Coordinates of C-alpha atoms in Angstrom, one line a residue:
M830 CA -27.7 -60.0 43.5
E831 CA -25.9 -58.9 40.4
M832 CA -25.1 -55.2 39.8
H833 CA -25.8 -53.5 36.5
S834 CA -24.5 -50.2 35.2
A835 CA -26.3 -47.5 33.3
V836 CA -25.4 -44.2 31.8
T837 CA -27.4 -41.1 31.0
I838 CA -28.4 -39.6 27.6
S839 CA -30.1 -36.2 27.6
L840 CA -32.1 -35.1 24.6
I841 CA -33.0 -31.8 26.2
P842 CA -31.2 -28.8 24.7
E843 CA -31.9 -26.6 27.7
A844 CA -30.0 -29.1 29.9
R845 CA -26.6 -28.3 28.4
G846 CA -24.1 -28.1 31.3
A847 CA -26.1 -30.5 33.4
P848 CA -24.3 -33.7 34.5
F849 CA -25.4 -36.0 31.7
V850 CA -22.8 -38.3 30.1
F851 CA -24.1 -38.2 26.6
R852 CA -26.2 -35.6 24.8
D853 CA -28.4 -35.0 21.8
D854 CA -27.9 -38.1 19.7
L855 CA -29.7 -41.2 21.1
A856 CA -28.4 -43.7 18.6
A857 CA -24.8 -42.5 19.0
G858 CA -25.1 -42.4 22.8
C859 CA -26.4 -46.0 22.8
E860 CA -23.6 -47.2 20.6
K861 CA -21.0 -45.5 22.8
A862 CA -22.6 -46.8 26.0
A863 CA -22.5 -50.4 24.6
A864 CA -18.9 -50.0 23.4
L865 CA -18.0 -48.9 26.9
G866 CA -19.7 -51.9 28.5
F867 CA -22.8 -50.3 30.1
D868 CA -25.8 -52.6 30.6
A869 CA -28.4 -49.9 30.0
V870 CA -29.1 -46.2 29.3
E871 CA -31.3 -43.8 31.1
V872 CA -32.9 -41.4 28.5
F873 CA -34.1 -37.9 29.4
P874 CA -36.4 -37.0 26.4
R875 CA -37.6 -33.6 25.4
S876 CA -41.2 -34.6 26.3
A877 CA -43.1 -37.7 27.3
Q878 CA -44.7 -37.9 23.9

């Protein structure tokens, strides 16, 4: 089984100080994650909508 890596991106302003790697800018976070070699991102959106 092959291992894959992911990194977190939070779009929740109230979560500042929480242990998320990237914050606020989804596009920039995805670009940085790709540049660092991550396979995926886990997005924490403001809402489900």
